[in-house]
Short mmCIF file of C-alpha atoms in Angstrom, two decimals:
data_model
loop_
_atom_site.label_atom_id
_atom_site.label_comp_id
_atom_site.label_asym_id
_atom_site.label_seq_id
_atom_site.Cartn_x
_atom_site.Cartn_y
_atom_site.Cartn_z
CA MET A 1 183.56 -36.70 255.57
CA ASN A 2 183.20 -34.93 258.90
CA PRO A 3 180.82 -36.16 261.65
CA LEU A 4 178.10 -33.64 260.71
CA GLU A 5 178.16 -34.63 257.04
CA MET A 6 178.14 -38.31 258.05
CA ALA A 7 175.07 -37.77 260.23
CA ILE A 8 173.25 -35.94 257.41
CA TYR A 9 174.17 -38.71 254.98
CA LEU A 10 172.93 -41.45 257.29
CA PHE A 11 169.67 -39.58 257.99
CA SER A 12 169.06 -39.09 254.26
CA ALA A 13 169.73 -42.76 253.55
CA ILE A 14 167.38 -43.91 256.30
CA PHE A 15 164.66 -41.51 255.10
CA PHE A 16 165.05 -42.71 251.50
CA LEU A 17 164.82 -46.38 252.49
CA SER A 18 161.79 -45.69 254.71
CA THR A 19 160.05 -43.91 251.84
CA ILE A 20 160.77 -46.78 249.45
CA SER A 21 159.45 -49.24 252.05
CA LEU A 22 156.24 -47.23 252.51
CA ILE A 23 155.64 -46.99 248.77
CA SER A 24 156.29 -50.73 248.44
CA ALA A 25 153.83 -51.51 251.25
CA THR A 26 151.19 -49.27 249.66
CA ASN A 27 151.63 -50.98 246.30
CA GLN A 28 151.28 -54.38 247.98
CA PHE A 29 147.94 -53.28 249.44
CA CYS A 30 146.79 -52.19 245.96
CA GLU A 31 147.97 -55.43 244.37
CA ALA A 32 146.24 -57.40 247.09
CA GLY A 33 143.03 -55.63 246.19
CA ILE A 34 142.82 -53.46 249.30
CA GLY A 35 143.64 -49.77 249.05
CA TYR A 36 144.56 -47.56 251.98
CA GLY A 37 144.77 -43.80 251.58
CA GLU A 38 143.67 -41.25 249.05
CA SER A 39 146.96 -41.04 247.16
CA GLY A 40 148.04 -44.65 247.42
CA CYS A 41 145.41 -46.44 245.42
CA GLY A 42 142.87 -45.85 242.70
CA ILE A 43 142.11 -43.06 240.32
CA SER A 44 140.89 -40.13 242.37
CA SER A 45 140.41 -37.62 239.54
CA SER A 46 137.42 -35.39 240.18
CA LYS A 47 136.48 -35.61 236.49
CA ILE A 48 135.65 -38.78 234.56
CA LEU A 49 134.09 -39.23 231.11
CA ILE A 50 132.53 -42.56 230.16
CA LYS A 51 132.33 -42.59 226.36
CA GLY A 52 130.14 -44.45 223.92
CA GLY A 53 128.39 -46.93 226.19
CA THR A 54 124.73 -47.92 226.31
CA VAL A 55 123.42 -46.04 229.34
CA VAL A 56 120.70 -48.09 231.02
CA ASN A 57 118.18 -46.81 233.55
CA ALA A 58 115.07 -48.59 234.83
CA HIS A 59 112.86 -46.71 232.37
CA HIS A 60 115.07 -46.18 229.32
CA GLN A 61 118.35 -46.98 227.60
CA GLU A 62 120.38 -44.99 225.08
CA VAL A 63 123.87 -44.72 223.65
CA ALA A 64 125.41 -41.70 225.38
CA ASP A 65 128.43 -40.32 227.19
CA VAL A 66 128.42 -39.76 230.96
CA PHE A 67 130.40 -36.90 232.49
CA ILE A 68 131.23 -37.02 236.20
CA GLU A 69 132.68 -34.27 238.34
CA ASP A 70 133.27 -34.19 242.10
CA GLY A 71 131.28 -37.35 242.70
CA ILE A 72 128.14 -36.23 240.83
CA ILE A 73 126.87 -37.05 237.34
CA VAL A 74 126.90 -33.72 235.52
CA ALA A 75 125.67 -34.73 232.07
CA VAL A 76 124.34 -37.73 230.15
CA LYS A 77 124.22 -37.09 226.41
CA PRO A 78 125.98 -38.05 223.18
CA TYR A 79 129.38 -36.69 222.16
CA ILE A 80 130.45 -34.80 225.26
CA LYS A 81 133.69 -32.87 224.73
CA VAL A 82 136.08 -32.47 227.67
CA ASP A 83 139.49 -31.02 228.51
CA ASP A 84 142.72 -32.97 228.89
CA ASP A 85 142.44 -33.17 232.70
CA VAL A 86 139.57 -35.66 232.47
CA VAL A 87 139.99 -39.44 232.85
CA VAL A 88 138.31 -41.08 229.85
CA LEU A 89 136.83 -44.60 229.95
CA ASP A 90 135.78 -46.20 226.66
CA ALA A 91 132.51 -48.13 227.14
CA THR A 92 131.78 -48.88 223.49
CA GLY A 93 129.75 -52.08 223.21
CA LYS A 94 129.19 -52.18 226.95
CA PHE A 95 126.41 -51.27 229.37
CA VAL A 96 126.74 -48.26 231.68
CA MET A 97 124.37 -48.71 234.62
CA PRO A 98 123.74 -47.55 238.18
CA GLY A 99 125.81 -49.32 240.80
CA GLY A 100 123.94 -52.00 242.65
CA ILE A 101 122.07 -51.35 245.89
CA ASP A 102 121.94 -54.40 248.14
CA PRO A 103 118.93 -53.94 250.46
CA HIS A 104 119.77 -56.82 252.79
CA THR A 105 123.16 -57.41 254.45
CA HIS A 106 124.61 -58.34 257.83
CA LEU A 107 128.18 -57.07 258.28
CA ALA A 108 129.97 -57.28 261.63
CA PHE A 109 126.88 -59.11 262.90
CA GLU A 110 127.08 -60.82 266.30
CA PHE A 111 124.90 -63.89 265.98
CA MET A 112 124.61 -67.42 267.36
CA GLY A 113 127.66 -67.09 269.58
CA THR A 114 130.02 -65.68 266.97
CA GLU A 115 130.41 -62.76 264.55
CA THR A 116 130.29 -62.65 260.76
CA VAL A 117 133.74 -62.69 259.16
CA ASP A 118 133.15 -59.62 257.00
CA ASP A 119 133.30 -56.31 258.83
CA PHE A 120 132.05 -53.18 257.08
CA PHE A 121 135.28 -52.45 255.24
CA HIS A 122 135.92 -55.97 253.92
CA GLY A 123 132.29 -56.68 253.12
CA GLN A 124 131.93 -53.40 251.27
CA ALA A 125 135.22 -53.92 249.43
CA ALA A 126 133.86 -57.25 248.19
CA ALA A 127 130.66 -55.50 247.16
CA LEU A 128 132.57 -52.93 245.09
CA ALA A 129 134.45 -55.69 243.27
CA GLY A 130 131.06 -57.11 242.32
CA GLY A 131 129.45 -53.85 241.20
CA THR A 132 127.44 -52.97 244.30
CA THR A 133 128.01 -49.37 245.43
CA MET A 134 125.57 -49.10 248.34
CA HIS A 135 124.02 -51.47 250.84
CA ILE A 136 121.55 -51.26 253.71
CA ASP A 137 122.55 -53.19 256.82
CA PHE A 138 120.46 -54.25 259.80
CA VAL A 139 121.14 -52.62 263.17
CA ILE A 140 120.47 -55.04 266.03
CA PRO A 141 119.40 -53.37 269.31
CA VAL A 142 121.64 -53.78 272.36
CA ASN A 143 119.53 -55.33 275.13
CA GLY A 144 116.47 -54.03 273.29
CA SER A 145 117.80 -50.47 273.08
CA LEU A 146 117.59 -48.97 269.59
CA SER A 147 119.82 -46.02 270.48
CA ALA A 148 122.56 -48.25 271.88
CA GLY A 149 122.33 -50.45 268.83
CA PHE A 150 122.61 -47.47 266.48
CA GLU A 151 125.68 -46.17 268.30
CA ALA A 152 127.31 -49.60 268.13
CA TYR A 153 126.75 -49.83 264.39
CA GLU A 154 128.03 -46.30 263.83
CA LYS A 155 131.33 -47.49 265.29
CA LYS A 156 131.29 -50.69 263.26
CA ALA A 157 130.85 -48.67 260.05
CA LYS A 158 133.57 -46.06 260.68
CA ASP A 159 135.95 -47.61 258.08
CA SER A 160 133.29 -47.89 255.37
CA CYS A 161 134.58 -47.68 251.82
CA MET A 162 131.20 -47.18 250.13
CA ASP A 163 127.88 -45.57 250.95
CA TYR A 164 125.49 -47.39 253.27
CA GLY A 165 122.22 -47.02 255.14
CA PHE A 166 120.57 -48.78 258.06
CA HIS A 167 117.41 -50.73 258.81
CA MET A 168 116.59 -51.31 262.49
CA ALA A 169 115.42 -54.56 264.08
CA ILE A 170 112.77 -54.51 266.82
CA THR A 171 113.20 -57.26 269.40
CA LYS A 172 110.98 -56.14 272.27
CA TRP A 173 108.19 -53.63 272.90
CA ASP A 174 107.57 -50.91 275.45
CA GLU A 175 107.09 -47.15 275.49
CA ILE A 176 110.84 -46.56 275.39
CA VAL A 177 111.14 -48.57 272.16
CA ALA A 178 108.19 -46.67 270.66
CA LYS A 179 109.88 -43.33 271.48
CA GLU A 180 113.21 -44.56 270.13
CA MET A 181 111.55 -45.51 266.85
CA GLU A 182 110.53 -41.88 266.46
CA ILE A 183 114.09 -40.75 267.10
CA MET A 184 115.45 -43.24 264.58
CA VAL A 185 113.12 -41.96 261.87
CA LYS A 186 113.17 -38.24 262.61
CA GLU A 187 116.83 -37.82 263.59
CA LYS A 188 118.89 -40.83 262.53
CA GLY A 189 117.73 -41.45 258.97
CA ILE A 190 116.16 -44.89 259.41
CA ASN A 191 112.91 -45.52 257.53
CA SER A 192 112.43 -49.28 257.98
CA PHE A 193 112.06 -51.65 260.92
CA LYS A 194 112.46 -55.41 260.81
CA PHE A 195 110.48 -57.92 262.86
CA PHE A 196 111.76 -61.48 263.22
CA MET A 197 108.96 -64.05 263.29
CA ALA A 198 111.61 -66.77 263.84
CA TYR A 199 114.63 -67.47 266.11
CA LYS A 200 112.58 -68.33 269.20
CA GLY A 201 114.28 -67.31 272.41
CA ALA A 202 116.55 -64.84 270.63
CA LEU A 203 115.18 -62.33 268.10
CA MET A 204 111.62 -63.64 267.66
CA ILE A 205 108.61 -61.44 268.38
CA ASN A 206 104.97 -62.47 268.86
CA ASP A 207 101.85 -61.20 267.11
CA ASP A 208 101.09 -58.66 269.84
CA LEU A 209 104.46 -56.99 269.32
CA LEU A 210 104.14 -57.22 265.55
CA LEU A 211 100.78 -55.44 265.64
CA GLU A 212 102.16 -52.66 267.84
CA GLY A 213 105.15 -52.35 265.55
CA LEU A 214 103.02 -52.19 262.40
CA LYS A 215 100.91 -49.41 263.90
CA LYS A 216 103.97 -47.42 264.92
CA CYS A 217 105.61 -47.89 261.53
CA LYS A 218 102.48 -46.59 259.83
CA SER A 219 102.34 -43.46 261.99
CA LEU A 220 106.01 -42.70 261.28
CA GLY A 221 105.90 -43.44 257.56
CA ALA A 222 108.42 -46.23 258.08
CA LEU A 223 108.38 -49.51 256.20
CA ALA A 224 107.69 -52.66 258.24
CA MET A 225 109.84 -55.64 257.25
CA VAL A 226 109.44 -59.27 258.32
CA HIS A 227 111.56 -62.39 258.45
CA ALA A 228 108.63 -64.71 257.83
CA GLU A 229 108.83 -68.17 259.40
CA ASN A 230 106.61 -69.61 262.11
CA GLY A 231 109.17 -69.64 264.92
CA ASP A 232 107.12 -71.79 267.28
CA ALA A 233 106.62 -74.48 264.64
CA VAL A 234 110.30 -74.31 263.62
CA PHE A 235 111.27 -74.89 267.26
CA GLU A 236 109.01 -77.93 267.31
CA GLY A 237 110.46 -79.13 264.01
CA GLN A 238 113.98 -78.86 265.38
CA LYS A 239 113.07 -80.95 268.44
CA ARG A 240 111.49 -83.54 266.15
CA MET A 241 114.65 -83.86 264.03
CA ILE A 242 116.88 -84.27 267.09
CA GLU A 243 114.56 -86.96 268.46
CA LEU A 244 114.88 -88.78 265.14
CA GLY A 245 118.67 -88.62 265.40
CA ILE A 246 118.99 -86.18 262.50
CA THR A 247 121.68 -83.80 263.74
CA GLY A 248 123.44 -82.81 260.49
CA PRO A 249 122.80 -79.84 258.16
CA GLU A 250 119.94 -81.66 256.42
CA GLY A 251 118.07 -81.42 259.72
CA HIS A 252 118.07 -77.65 259.35
CA ASP A 253 116.16 -77.95 256.07
CA LEU A 254 113.77 -80.61 257.33
CA SER A 255 112.90 -78.69 260.51
CA ARG A 256 111.63 -75.56 258.74
CA PRO A 257 109.67 -76.55 255.58
CA ALA A 258 108.23 -74.10 253.09
CA VAL A 259 104.76 -74.36 254.62
CA LEU A 260 106.05 -72.58 257.74
CA GLU A 261 107.50 -69.77 255.63
CA ALA A 262 104.21 -69.46 253.77
CA GLU A 263 102.15 -69.45 256.98
CA ALA A 264 104.17 -66.63 258.50
CA THR A 265 104.21 -64.68 255.25
CA GLY A 266 100.44 -64.92 254.98
CA ARG A 267 99.95 -64.01 258.63
CA ALA A 268 102.18 -60.93 258.37
CA ILE A 269 100.40 -59.87 255.19
CA ARG A 270 96.99 -60.16 256.85
CA LEU A 271 98.09 -58.24 259.93
CA ALA A 272 99.56 -55.49 257.73
CA SER A 273 96.25 -55.37 255.84
CA PHE A 274 94.37 -55.08 259.13
CA VAL A 275 96.54 -52.09 260.11
CA ASN A 276 96.60 -50.80 256.50
CA THR A 277 100.35 -50.27 256.24
CA PRO A 278 102.85 -51.38 253.60
CA LEU A 279 104.86 -54.56 254.23
CA TYR A 280 108.25 -55.75 252.98
CA VAL A 281 108.94 -59.50 253.14
CA VAL A 282 112.68 -60.18 253.23
CA HIS A 283 114.43 -63.21 251.67
CA VAL A 284 111.44 -64.88 250.00
CA MET A 285 112.81 -68.41 249.54
CA SER A 286 109.86 -70.54 248.45
CA SER A 287 107.14 -70.54 245.83
CA ASP A 288 104.71 -71.06 248.72
CA ALA A 289 105.61 -67.70 250.29
CA MET A 290 105.75 -66.05 246.88
CA GLU A 291 102.18 -67.14 246.17
CA GLU A 292 101.00 -65.45 249.37
CA ILE A 293 102.62 -62.22 248.16
CA ALA A 294 101.16 -62.61 244.67
CA LYS A 295 97.66 -63.06 246.08
CA ALA A 296 97.98 -59.98 248.28
CA ARG A 297 99.37 -57.80 245.49
CA LYS A 298 96.60 -58.94 243.15
CA SER A 299 94.07 -57.73 245.71
CA GLY A 300 95.75 -54.32 245.73
CA GLN A 301 97.67 -54.66 248.98
CA ARG A 302 101.05 -52.93 249.17
CA VAL A 303 103.46 -55.79 249.73
CA ILE A 304 107.07 -55.93 248.58
CA GLY A 305 108.74 -59.31 248.04
CA GLU A 306 112.52 -59.59 248.14
CA PRO A 307 114.10 -62.79 246.83
CA ILE A 308 117.83 -63.22 247.39
CA VAL A 309 120.50 -64.56 245.07
CA SER A 310 120.89 -67.93 246.79
CA GLY A 311 117.17 -68.63 246.43
CA LEU A 312 117.28 -67.73 242.74
CA VAL A 313 120.26 -69.86 241.68
CA LEU A 314 120.74 -72.69 244.23
CA ASN A 315 118.78 -75.65 245.55
CA ASN A 316 118.98 -77.58 248.81
CA SER A 317 120.74 -80.71 247.52
CA ALA A 318 124.11 -79.64 248.99
CA LEU A 319 122.67 -79.88 252.51
CA TRP A 320 122.77 -83.67 252.07
CA ASP A 321 126.45 -83.68 251.09
CA PRO A 322 128.33 -86.30 253.15
CA ASP A 323 131.07 -83.77 253.92
CA PHE A 324 129.91 -81.63 256.86
CA THR A 325 132.01 -78.60 255.88
CA THR A 326 130.49 -78.55 252.41
CA ALA A 327 126.92 -79.03 253.63
CA ALA A 328 127.14 -76.57 256.53
CA LYS A 329 128.13 -73.61 254.37
CA TYR A 330 124.65 -73.69 252.80
CA VAL A 331 122.79 -73.37 256.13
CA MET A 332 120.70 -70.21 256.27
CA SER A 333 117.14 -69.27 257.24
CA PRO A 334 114.70 -69.64 255.65
CA PRO A 335 116.53 -72.55 254.00
CA ILE A 336 117.46 -72.79 250.35
CA ARG A 337 114.60 -74.82 248.92
CA ALA A 338 114.33 -77.88 246.70
CA ALA A 339 114.87 -77.58 242.95
CA GLY A 340 111.86 -75.92 241.33
CA HIS A 341 111.46 -73.14 243.85
CA ASP A 342 114.38 -71.31 242.22
CA LYS A 343 112.70 -71.29 238.81
CA ALA A 344 109.39 -70.17 240.31
CA LEU A 345 111.09 -67.26 242.07
CA GLN A 346 112.87 -66.28 238.86
CA ALA A 347 109.55 -66.23 237.01
CA ALA A 348 107.91 -64.16 239.76
CA LEU A 349 110.78 -61.69 239.61
CA ALA A 350 110.49 -61.42 235.84
CA MET A 351 106.73 -60.81 236.06
CA GLY A 352 106.97 -58.20 238.82
CA VAL A 353 105.39 -60.31 241.55
CA LEU A 354 108.70 -59.91 243.40
CA GLN A 355 110.32 -56.51 243.17
CA LEU A 356 114.06 -56.46 243.95
CA VAL A 357 116.98 -58.76 244.74
CA GLY A 358 119.03 -58.76 247.93
CA THR A 359 121.66 -61.13 249.30
CA ASP A 360 121.23 -61.55 253.06
CA HIS A 361 125.04 -61.57 253.02
CA CYS A 362 125.99 -63.03 256.40
CA GLY A 363 129.30 -64.81 256.03
CA PHE A 364 130.83 -67.36 258.39
CA ASN A 365 133.98 -69.37 257.82
CA SER A 366 134.26 -73.15 258.06
CA ALA A 367 135.51 -73.08 261.65
CA GLN A 368 132.49 -71.05 262.73
CA LYS A 369 130.10 -73.36 260.89
CA ALA A 370 131.73 -76.29 262.73
CA LEU A 371 130.23 -74.99 265.98
CA GLY A 372 127.22 -77.10 264.98
CA ILE A 373 129.02 -80.23 263.85
CA ASP A 374 127.03 -82.34 266.35
CA ASP A 375 123.82 -80.28 266.31
CA PHE A 376 122.53 -78.39 263.26
CA ARG A 377 120.77 -75.93 265.58
CA LYS A 378 124.19 -74.51 266.50
CA ILE A 379 125.41 -73.96 262.93
CA PRO A 380 125.58 -70.17 262.41
CA ASN A 381 122.92 -69.30 259.83
CA GLY A 382 124.19 -67.34 256.83
CA LEU A 383 126.11 -67.31 253.58
CA ASN A 384 127.80 -64.97 251.12
CA GLY A 385 126.46 -63.02 248.13
CA ILE A 386 127.34 -59.32 248.35
CA GLU A 387 130.07 -59.69 245.71
CA GLU A 388 128.30 -62.23 243.51
CA ARG A 389 124.78 -60.77 243.27
CA MET A 390 125.17 -58.47 240.26
CA HIS A 391 126.93 -61.06 238.10
CA LEU A 392 124.58 -63.92 238.97
CA VAL A 393 121.42 -61.89 238.45
CA TRP A 394 122.64 -60.73 235.04
CA ASN A 395 123.56 -64.25 233.95
CA THR A 396 120.45 -65.88 235.42
CA MET A 397 117.86 -63.31 234.41
CA VAL A 398 119.19 -61.22 231.48
CA GLU A 399 121.50 -63.61 229.65
CA SER A 400 118.74 -66.24 229.81
CA GLY A 401 116.29 -63.82 228.18
CA GLN A 402 113.88 -63.63 231.11
CA ILE A 403 114.28 -59.86 231.58
CA LEU A 404 115.75 -56.83 229.78
CA PRO A 405 118.71 -54.71 230.89
CA THR A 406 116.26 -52.02 232.04
CA ASP A 407 114.59 -54.62 234.29
CA TYR A 408 118.01 -55.58 235.61
CA VAL A 409 118.62 -52.00 236.71
CA ARG A 410 115.20 -51.94 238.35
CA ILE A 411 115.65 -55.12 240.42
CA THR A 412 119.29 -54.55 241.41
CA SER A 413 119.30 -50.80 242.05
CA ALA A 414 116.46 -48.46 241.09
CA GLU A 415 113.62 -50.17 242.95
CA GLY A 416 115.71 -50.37 246.11
CA ALA A 417 116.38 -46.65 245.81
CA ARG A 418 112.66 -45.96 245.33
CA ILE A 419 111.52 -48.18 248.21
CA PHE A 420 114.01 -46.64 250.60
CA ASN A 421 113.30 -43.15 249.29
CA ILE A 422 116.65 -42.07 247.84
CA TYR A 423 115.80 -42.15 244.12
CA PRO A 424 117.15 -40.61 241.87
CA LYS A 425 120.08 -39.61 244.08
CA LYS A 426 120.84 -43.32 243.98
CA GLY A 427 119.73 -45.96 241.50
CA ALA A 428 120.01 -43.88 238.32
CA VAL A 429 122.48 -42.63 235.75
CA LEU A 430 120.99 -39.16 235.41
CA ALA A 431 122.31 -35.64 235.66
CA GLY A 432 122.39 -34.77 239.36
CA SER A 433 122.58 -38.38 240.59
CA ASP A 434 125.48 -39.64 242.67
CA ALA A 435 128.28 -41.02 240.49
CA ASP A 436 127.80 -44.66 241.52
CA ILE A 437 128.18 -46.48 238.20
CA ILE A 438 129.19 -49.82 236.74
CA ILE A 439 130.39 -50.74 233.27
CA LEU A 440 129.30 -54.26 232.33
CA ASN A 441 130.65 -56.14 229.34
CA PRO A 442 127.92 -58.54 228.16
CA ASN A 443 130.42 -60.59 226.16
CA SER A 444 132.93 -61.21 228.95
CA THR A 445 132.69 -64.20 231.25
CA PHE A 446 133.14 -64.63 234.99
CA LYS A 447 133.97 -67.49 237.35
CA ILE A 448 133.32 -67.50 241.09
CA THR A 449 135.77 -69.09 243.52
CA ALA A 450 136.61 -68.67 247.20
CA LYS A 451 140.26 -68.20 246.21
CA SER A 452 139.49 -65.15 244.08
CA HIS A 453 136.64 -63.53 246.00
CA HIS A 454 137.22 -60.54 248.30
CA SER A 455 135.20 -61.71 251.30
CA ARG A 456 137.23 -62.86 254.30
CA SER A 457 135.33 -66.16 254.32
CA ASP A 458 137.17 -69.34 253.33
CA ASN A 459 134.12 -70.68 251.50
CA ASN A 460 131.69 -69.63 248.79
CA VAL A 461 128.30 -71.22 248.13
CA TYR A 462 128.59 -70.28 244.44
CA GLU A 463 131.96 -72.03 244.06
CA GLY A 464 132.80 -72.78 240.43
CA MET A 465 129.79 -71.00 238.92
CA THR A 466 130.48 -69.33 235.57
CA GLY A 467 128.48 -67.07 233.33
CA LYS A 468 128.37 -64.19 230.89
CA GLY A 469 128.22 -60.52 231.75
CA LYS A 470 131.22 -59.21 233.64
CA ILE A 471 131.47 -55.97 235.57
CA GLU A 472 134.74 -54.45 234.40
CA VAL A 473 134.56 -51.07 236.14
CA THR A 474 132.94 -49.87 239.34
CA ILE A 475 132.76 -46.16 240.16
CA ALA A 476 131.65 -45.21 243.67
CA GLY A 477 131.24 -41.60 244.70
CA GLY A 478 133.03 -40.50 241.55
CA ARG A 479 136.09 -42.67 242.28
CA ILE A 480 137.19 -45.59 240.11
CA VAL A 481 137.39 -48.37 242.70
CA TRP A 482 137.38 -51.48 240.48
CA GLU A 483 139.11 -51.72 237.11
CA ASN A 484 141.14 -54.35 235.31
CA GLY A 485 140.62 -56.76 238.18
CA GLU A 486 142.14 -54.38 240.73
CA LEU A 487 140.25 -53.19 243.78
CA LYS A 488 141.04 -49.74 245.20
CA ALA A 489 138.87 -49.49 248.31
CA VAL A 490 139.64 -46.63 250.70
CA PRO A 491 138.64 -46.92 254.38
CA GLY A 492 136.51 -44.01 255.53
CA SER A 493 135.48 -42.92 252.03
CA GLY A 494 131.95 -44.29 252.40
CA LYS A 495 129.12 -42.07 253.64
CA TYR A 496 126.11 -42.85 255.79
CA ILE A 497 123.01 -42.14 253.71
CA LYS A 498 119.92 -41.07 255.63
CA LEU A 499 116.72 -42.67 254.36
CA PRO A 500 113.66 -40.38 254.55
CA PRO A 501 110.23 -41.71 255.67
CA PHE A 502 106.99 -41.86 253.67
CA ASN A 503 108.11 -43.51 250.45
CA TYR A 504 105.79 -43.98 247.46
CA LEU A 505 104.06 -46.96 249.12
CA PHE A 506 102.44 -44.59 251.61
CA VAL A 507 100.76 -42.44 248.97
CA GLY A 508 96.99 -42.76 249.39
CA ILE A 509 97.11 -44.59 252.74
CA ASP A 510 95.31 -41.72 254.51
CA LYS A 511 92.58 -41.69 251.88
CA ALA A 512 92.11 -45.45 252.24
CA ASP A 513 91.75 -45.02 256.02
CA THR A 514 89.15 -42.30 255.50
CA ASN A 515 87.19 -44.47 253.09
CA TYR A 516 87.34 -47.36 255.55
CA LEU A 517 85.97 -45.25 258.40
CA SER A 518 83.17 -43.88 256.25
CA SER A 519 82.19 -47.40 255.20
CA LEU A 520 81.65 -48.69 258.72
CA LYS A 521 78.18 -47.25 259.23
CA ALA A 522 78.95 -47.29 262.91
CA PRO A 523 78.42 -46.62 265.71
CA VAL A 524 74.70 -47.17 265.30
CA LYS A 525 72.49 -44.78 267.29
CA ARG A 526 70.02 -46.87 269.23
CA PHE A 527 67.01 -45.82 271.24
CA LYS A 528 66.76 -47.06 274.77
CA SER A 529 63.72 -49.15 275.49
CA SER A 530 61.10 -47.39 277.60
CA GLN A 531 60.44 -50.61 279.55
#
């Protein structure tokens, strides 16, 4: 072999070994449940047929086939015939439903001196494994600037592997913020703004700011959202616990009782009524707060109540666990309440008093939680749920007989799509809808563990929970991303979904304002006295 032939041989050998190494690395990513690249992981066929399943929407269910092409549902009807180039999934005996929409998450969130462990890619990958195909995250302003906050979150979300939208928090008030709210709604696709009534000295706003915010939201057709706790009273409660020598996680619960959540919920509801604008109460954790919402809705006020999974299936007993690491993982705000509140929230959800289920996914690992080992006020508030929500809601609400599969679709997907004004593009298995779909086997079982979950956190507040109703397939954007226990998430494949203003809750608001003005019988014309 001459020198030239030897060089060619060596080059070919090196190239071959490099190729084998790359393929091996790609396969390891797939086996690990994380896919990188269009060709390396997952089934990327542009055509999929789901055969013989029970297709469930919020209003109706039927046995039908679902044909998907190029990321869109093309047809939903019985006995669809297709060519050989179509991937066929047999869903006989299973439910075919819209992928979940989680309306409340915090990914890559800088909070309480640290940052949540799940960035957008890893948090979304976990969501896909659990049947959620879209989420709406909260943008936090940078030094009060909405525009700077939006730009920061655009960068955080660049590796997204599923579709997402944004809410925007409001943490201060001036004319610049008011102008930026207009830009967010009219140009950036944000149709909701959140006001924190808690976290004094950090995110908390006062009633003056809340009133200004409610008025601005109304004029823009944007939905006002509140974290409802009386922040001043919570601050006092925290001082009281420290003075009593209660520094552990139980002090978190004791410092912010349900009465403070109810007070703030009622106050926000009354201020929204005064302005005559719809209100969305996030993470309703107590029956006390739920009753405030029930009373307002009964009177005809447009109030949305969002319970979260932890409030539906857990109670606060773990906060008294003698092991700090175990107790601290349950710290969130408002706190998980005592046994009994969970059942009351389930009943309210079943009856329609509460409308949809979120997670408030805000994961911290054990080392981060240990920042508050000597002072519960320093424990980062938050826990997991983005992967577990769909399974736990099915087991807790449907398997128990409290709601029907159509209700399940409503509270996990369709109502979120309606409230944030993207229905039926999202939240439905209908011709023309995005191909975000799950296949759920009602006879299969699931078990939740930190070892098997896809979050980057080393803990899971639902550790060891089991139930019936397992999501066997997740399709996001027409791509099979979860099947046979394998996750095929592709960075950059997720899209930012703009959320238009003036959802259905705003219908008739103008007429109500007109009727109010006509009812005032004022100003009264008075004659000046001649004396």
